[in-house]
PDB file of C-alpha atoms in Angstrom:
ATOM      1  CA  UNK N   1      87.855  80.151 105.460  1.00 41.00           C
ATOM      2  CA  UNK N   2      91.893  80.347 104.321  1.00 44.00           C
ATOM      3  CA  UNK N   3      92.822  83.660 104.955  1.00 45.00           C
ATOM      4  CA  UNK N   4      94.986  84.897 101.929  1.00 50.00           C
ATOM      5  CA  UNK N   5      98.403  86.284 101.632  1.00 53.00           C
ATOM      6  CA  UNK N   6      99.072  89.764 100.486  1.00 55.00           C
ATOM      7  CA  UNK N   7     102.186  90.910  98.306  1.00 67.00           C
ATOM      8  CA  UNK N   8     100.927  94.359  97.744  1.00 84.00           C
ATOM      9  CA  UNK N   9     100.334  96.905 100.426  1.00 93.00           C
ATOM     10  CA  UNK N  10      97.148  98.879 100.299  1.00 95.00           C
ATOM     11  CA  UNK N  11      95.797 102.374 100.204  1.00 96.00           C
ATOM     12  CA  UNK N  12      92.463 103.335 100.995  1.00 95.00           C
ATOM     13  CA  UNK N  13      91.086 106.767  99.155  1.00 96.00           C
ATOM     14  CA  UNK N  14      87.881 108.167 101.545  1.00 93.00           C
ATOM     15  CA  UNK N  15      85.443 111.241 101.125  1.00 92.00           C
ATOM     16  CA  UNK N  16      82.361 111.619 101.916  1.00 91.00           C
ATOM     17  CA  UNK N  17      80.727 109.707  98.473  1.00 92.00           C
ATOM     18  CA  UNK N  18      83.270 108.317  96.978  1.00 94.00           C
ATOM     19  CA  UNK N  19      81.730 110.344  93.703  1.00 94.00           C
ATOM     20  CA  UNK N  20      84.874 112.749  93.312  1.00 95.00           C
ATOM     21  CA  UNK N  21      87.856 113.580  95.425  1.00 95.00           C
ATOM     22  CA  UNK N  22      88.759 110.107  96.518  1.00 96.00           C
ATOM     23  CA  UNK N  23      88.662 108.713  92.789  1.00 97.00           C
ATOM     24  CA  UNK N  24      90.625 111.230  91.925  1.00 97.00           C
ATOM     25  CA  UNK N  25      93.515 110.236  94.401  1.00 98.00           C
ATOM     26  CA  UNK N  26      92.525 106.653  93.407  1.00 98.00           C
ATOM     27  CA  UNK N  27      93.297 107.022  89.705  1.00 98.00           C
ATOM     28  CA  UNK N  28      96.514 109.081  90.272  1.00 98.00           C
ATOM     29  CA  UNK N  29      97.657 107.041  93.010  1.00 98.00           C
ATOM     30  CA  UNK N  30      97.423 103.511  90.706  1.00 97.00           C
ATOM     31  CA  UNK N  31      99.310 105.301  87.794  1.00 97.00           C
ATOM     32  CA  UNK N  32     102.444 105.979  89.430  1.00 96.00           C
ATOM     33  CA  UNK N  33     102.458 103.131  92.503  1.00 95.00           C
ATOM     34  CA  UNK N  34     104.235 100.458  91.870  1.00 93.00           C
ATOM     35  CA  UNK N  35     104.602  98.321  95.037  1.00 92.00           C
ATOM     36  CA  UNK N  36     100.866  99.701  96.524  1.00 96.00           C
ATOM     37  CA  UNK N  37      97.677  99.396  95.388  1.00 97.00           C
ATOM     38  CA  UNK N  38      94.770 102.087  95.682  1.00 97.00           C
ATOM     39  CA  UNK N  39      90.914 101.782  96.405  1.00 97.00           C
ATOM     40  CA  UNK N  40      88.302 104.111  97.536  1.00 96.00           C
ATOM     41  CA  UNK N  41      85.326 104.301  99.213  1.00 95.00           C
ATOM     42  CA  UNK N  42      82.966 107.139 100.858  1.00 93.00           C
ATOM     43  CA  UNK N  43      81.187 107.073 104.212  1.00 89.00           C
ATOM     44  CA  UNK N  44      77.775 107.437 102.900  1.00 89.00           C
ATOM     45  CA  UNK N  45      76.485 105.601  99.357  1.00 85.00           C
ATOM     46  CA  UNK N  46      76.350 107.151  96.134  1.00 93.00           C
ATOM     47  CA  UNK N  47      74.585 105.508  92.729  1.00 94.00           C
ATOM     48  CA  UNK N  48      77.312 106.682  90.510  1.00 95.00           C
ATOM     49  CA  UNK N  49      80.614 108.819  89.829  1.00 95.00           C
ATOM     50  CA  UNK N  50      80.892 112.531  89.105  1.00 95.00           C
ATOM     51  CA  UNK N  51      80.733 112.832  85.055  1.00 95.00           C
ATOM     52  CA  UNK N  52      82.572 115.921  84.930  1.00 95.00           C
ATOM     53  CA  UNK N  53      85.725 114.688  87.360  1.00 96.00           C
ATOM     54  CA  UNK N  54      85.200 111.223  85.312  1.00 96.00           C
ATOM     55  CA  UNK N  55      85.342 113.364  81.949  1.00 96.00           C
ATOM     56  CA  UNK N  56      88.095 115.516  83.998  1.00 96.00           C
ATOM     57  CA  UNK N  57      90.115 112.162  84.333  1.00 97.00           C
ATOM     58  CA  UNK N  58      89.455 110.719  80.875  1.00 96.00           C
ATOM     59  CA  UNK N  59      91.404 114.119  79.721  1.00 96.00           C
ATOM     60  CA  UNK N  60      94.116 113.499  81.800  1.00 96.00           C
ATOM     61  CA  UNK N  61      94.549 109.684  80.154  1.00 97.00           C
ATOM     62  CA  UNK N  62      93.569 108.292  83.449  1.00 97.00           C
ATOM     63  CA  UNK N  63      89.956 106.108  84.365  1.00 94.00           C
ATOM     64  CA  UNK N  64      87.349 106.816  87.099  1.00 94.00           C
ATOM     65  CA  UNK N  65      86.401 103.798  88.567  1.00 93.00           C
ATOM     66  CA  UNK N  66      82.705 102.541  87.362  1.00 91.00           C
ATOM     67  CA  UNK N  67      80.878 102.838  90.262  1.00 94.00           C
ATOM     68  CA  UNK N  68      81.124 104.631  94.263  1.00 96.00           C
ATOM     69  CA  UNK N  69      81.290 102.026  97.265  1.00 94.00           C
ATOM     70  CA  UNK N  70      81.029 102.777 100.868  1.00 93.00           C
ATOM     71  CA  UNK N  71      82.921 101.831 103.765  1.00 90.00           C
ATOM     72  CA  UNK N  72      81.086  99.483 105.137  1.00 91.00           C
ATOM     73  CA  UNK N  73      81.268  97.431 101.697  1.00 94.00           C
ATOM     74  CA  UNK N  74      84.866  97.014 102.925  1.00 92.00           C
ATOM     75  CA  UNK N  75      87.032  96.013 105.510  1.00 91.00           C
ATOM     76  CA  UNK N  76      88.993  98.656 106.940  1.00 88.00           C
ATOM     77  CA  UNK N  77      91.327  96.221 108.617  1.00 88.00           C
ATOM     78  CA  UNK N  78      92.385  95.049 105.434  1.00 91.00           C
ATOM     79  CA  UNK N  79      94.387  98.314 103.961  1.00 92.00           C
ATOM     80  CA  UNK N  80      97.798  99.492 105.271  1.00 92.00           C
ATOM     81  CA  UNK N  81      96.858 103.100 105.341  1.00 93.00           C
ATOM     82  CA  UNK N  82      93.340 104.918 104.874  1.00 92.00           C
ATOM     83  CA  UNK N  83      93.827 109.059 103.483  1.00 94.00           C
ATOM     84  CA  UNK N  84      90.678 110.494 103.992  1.00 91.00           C
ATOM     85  CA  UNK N  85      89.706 113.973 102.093  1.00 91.00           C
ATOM     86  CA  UNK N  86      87.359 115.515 103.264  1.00 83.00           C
ATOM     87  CA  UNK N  87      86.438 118.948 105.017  1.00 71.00           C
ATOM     88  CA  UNK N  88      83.648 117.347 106.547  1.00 63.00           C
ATOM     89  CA  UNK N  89      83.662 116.418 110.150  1.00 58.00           C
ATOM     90  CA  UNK N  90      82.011 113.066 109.709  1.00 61.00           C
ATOM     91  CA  UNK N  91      84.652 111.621 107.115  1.00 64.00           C
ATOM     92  CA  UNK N  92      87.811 112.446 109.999  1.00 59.00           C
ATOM     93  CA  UNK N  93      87.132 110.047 112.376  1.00 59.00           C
ATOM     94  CA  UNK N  94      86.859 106.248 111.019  1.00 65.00           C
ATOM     95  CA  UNK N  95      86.507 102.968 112.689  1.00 65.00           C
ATOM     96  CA  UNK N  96      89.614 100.921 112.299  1.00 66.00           C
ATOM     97  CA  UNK N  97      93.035 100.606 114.597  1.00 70.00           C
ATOM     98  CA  UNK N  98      94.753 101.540 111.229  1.00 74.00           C
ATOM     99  CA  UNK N  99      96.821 104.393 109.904  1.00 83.00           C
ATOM    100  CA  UNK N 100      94.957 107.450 108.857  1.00 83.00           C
ATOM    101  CA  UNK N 101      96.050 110.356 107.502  1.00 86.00           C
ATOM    102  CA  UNK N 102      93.546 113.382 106.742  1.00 87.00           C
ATOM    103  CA  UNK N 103      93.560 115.631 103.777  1.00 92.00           C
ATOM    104  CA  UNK N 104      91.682 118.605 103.605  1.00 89.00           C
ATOM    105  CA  UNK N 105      90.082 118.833 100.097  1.00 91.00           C
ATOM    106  CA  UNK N 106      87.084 120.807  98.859  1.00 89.00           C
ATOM    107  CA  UNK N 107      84.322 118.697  97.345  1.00 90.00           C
ATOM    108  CA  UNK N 108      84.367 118.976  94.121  1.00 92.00           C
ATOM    109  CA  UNK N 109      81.439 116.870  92.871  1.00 89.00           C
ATOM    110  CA  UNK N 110      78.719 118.761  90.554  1.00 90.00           C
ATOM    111  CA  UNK N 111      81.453 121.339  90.494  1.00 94.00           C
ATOM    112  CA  UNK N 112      82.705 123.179  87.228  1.00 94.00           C
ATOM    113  CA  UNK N 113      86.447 121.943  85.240  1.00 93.00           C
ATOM    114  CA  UNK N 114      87.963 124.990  86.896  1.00 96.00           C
ATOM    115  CA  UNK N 115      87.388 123.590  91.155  1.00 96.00           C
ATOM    116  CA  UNK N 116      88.078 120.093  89.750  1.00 96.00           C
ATOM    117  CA  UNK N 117      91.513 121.320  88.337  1.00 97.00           C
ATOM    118  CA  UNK N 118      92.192 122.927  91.009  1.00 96.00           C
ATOM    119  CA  UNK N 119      91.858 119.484  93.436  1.00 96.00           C
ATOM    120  CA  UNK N 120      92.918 117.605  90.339  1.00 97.00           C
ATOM    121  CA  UNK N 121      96.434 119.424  91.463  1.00 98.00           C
ATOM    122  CA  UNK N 122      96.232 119.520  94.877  1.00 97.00           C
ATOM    123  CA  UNK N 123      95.354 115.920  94.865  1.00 98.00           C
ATOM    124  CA  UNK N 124      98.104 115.230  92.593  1.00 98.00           C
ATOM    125  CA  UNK N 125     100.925 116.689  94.556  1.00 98.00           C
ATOM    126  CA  UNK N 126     100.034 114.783  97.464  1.00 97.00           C
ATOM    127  CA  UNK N 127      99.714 111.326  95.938  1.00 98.00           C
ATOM    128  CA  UNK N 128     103.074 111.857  94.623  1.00 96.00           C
ATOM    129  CA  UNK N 129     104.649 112.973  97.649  1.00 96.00           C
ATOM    130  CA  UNK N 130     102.684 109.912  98.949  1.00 96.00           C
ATOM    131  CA  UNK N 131     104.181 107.445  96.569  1.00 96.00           C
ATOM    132  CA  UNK N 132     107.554 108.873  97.218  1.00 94.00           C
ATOM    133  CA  UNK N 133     107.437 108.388 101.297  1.00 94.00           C
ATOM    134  CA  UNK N 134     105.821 104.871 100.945  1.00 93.00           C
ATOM    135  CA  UNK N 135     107.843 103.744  98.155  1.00 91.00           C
ATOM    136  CA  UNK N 136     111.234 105.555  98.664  1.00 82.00           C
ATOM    137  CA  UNK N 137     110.426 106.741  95.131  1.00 59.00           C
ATOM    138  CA  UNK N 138     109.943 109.515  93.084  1.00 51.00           C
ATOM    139  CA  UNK N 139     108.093 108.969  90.084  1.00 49.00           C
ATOM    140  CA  UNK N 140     107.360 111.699  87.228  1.00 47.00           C
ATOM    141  CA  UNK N 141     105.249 109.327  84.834  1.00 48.00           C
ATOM    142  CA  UNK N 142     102.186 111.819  85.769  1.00 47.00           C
TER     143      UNK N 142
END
């Protein structure tokens, strides 16, 4: 198999379902990137999004992704960086030899508008200061 070349560096987005808090930092992250691109996944499996953060998002003129994936429907190896955000001990510690940086973000899923706001904006204010180390950048399109 050809192994393929890669002009975009990668960010991986991880909670613990991949149903709120890393599509939120997904969605943000791809508005105002430029040279990286965003995913997320969560360590366990989930059959589908959060409809509130999704509606949340909508409001906010950005998209949820369609449906939650889990890590192992991934390779690890494959992103530059991996932000996990999660409070829970099991999301800290991943498998790979790559970068990863933890956020500490309540889990918002089945939770009112007010708690997703409030992560909406934590979230938010990390991503950018994100963008701005990785990209030397700092963007105010959001």
């Amino acid at each position: 198999m050809a192994s393929r070349t890669r002009t975009t560096n990668r960010v991986l987005f991880v909670c613990i379902r991949n149903t709120a808090r890393s599509v939120i930092a997904e969605a943000i992250f791809n508005s105002i990137a430029s040279r990286w691109k965003a995913e997320s996944a969560g360590v366990e499996k989930a059959e589908k999004v959060d409809e509130r953060m999704a509606e949340f998002l909508k409001k906010k003129g950005l998209k949820a992704k369609d449906k939650p994936r889990s890590i192992e429907e991934v390779n690890l190896e494959d992103y530059d960086l991996i932000v996990t955000l999660c409070e829970e001990s099991s999301c800290i510690v991943l498998p790979t030899s790559k970068k990863v940086v933890s956020w500490h973000v309540e889990d918002v899923a089945g939770k009112d508008f007010e708690a997703i706001e409030r992560a909406f904006n934590e979230i938010e204010k990390r991503v950018k200061e994100l963008v701005r180390e990785l990209e030397g950048v700092y963007t105010t399109s959001r």
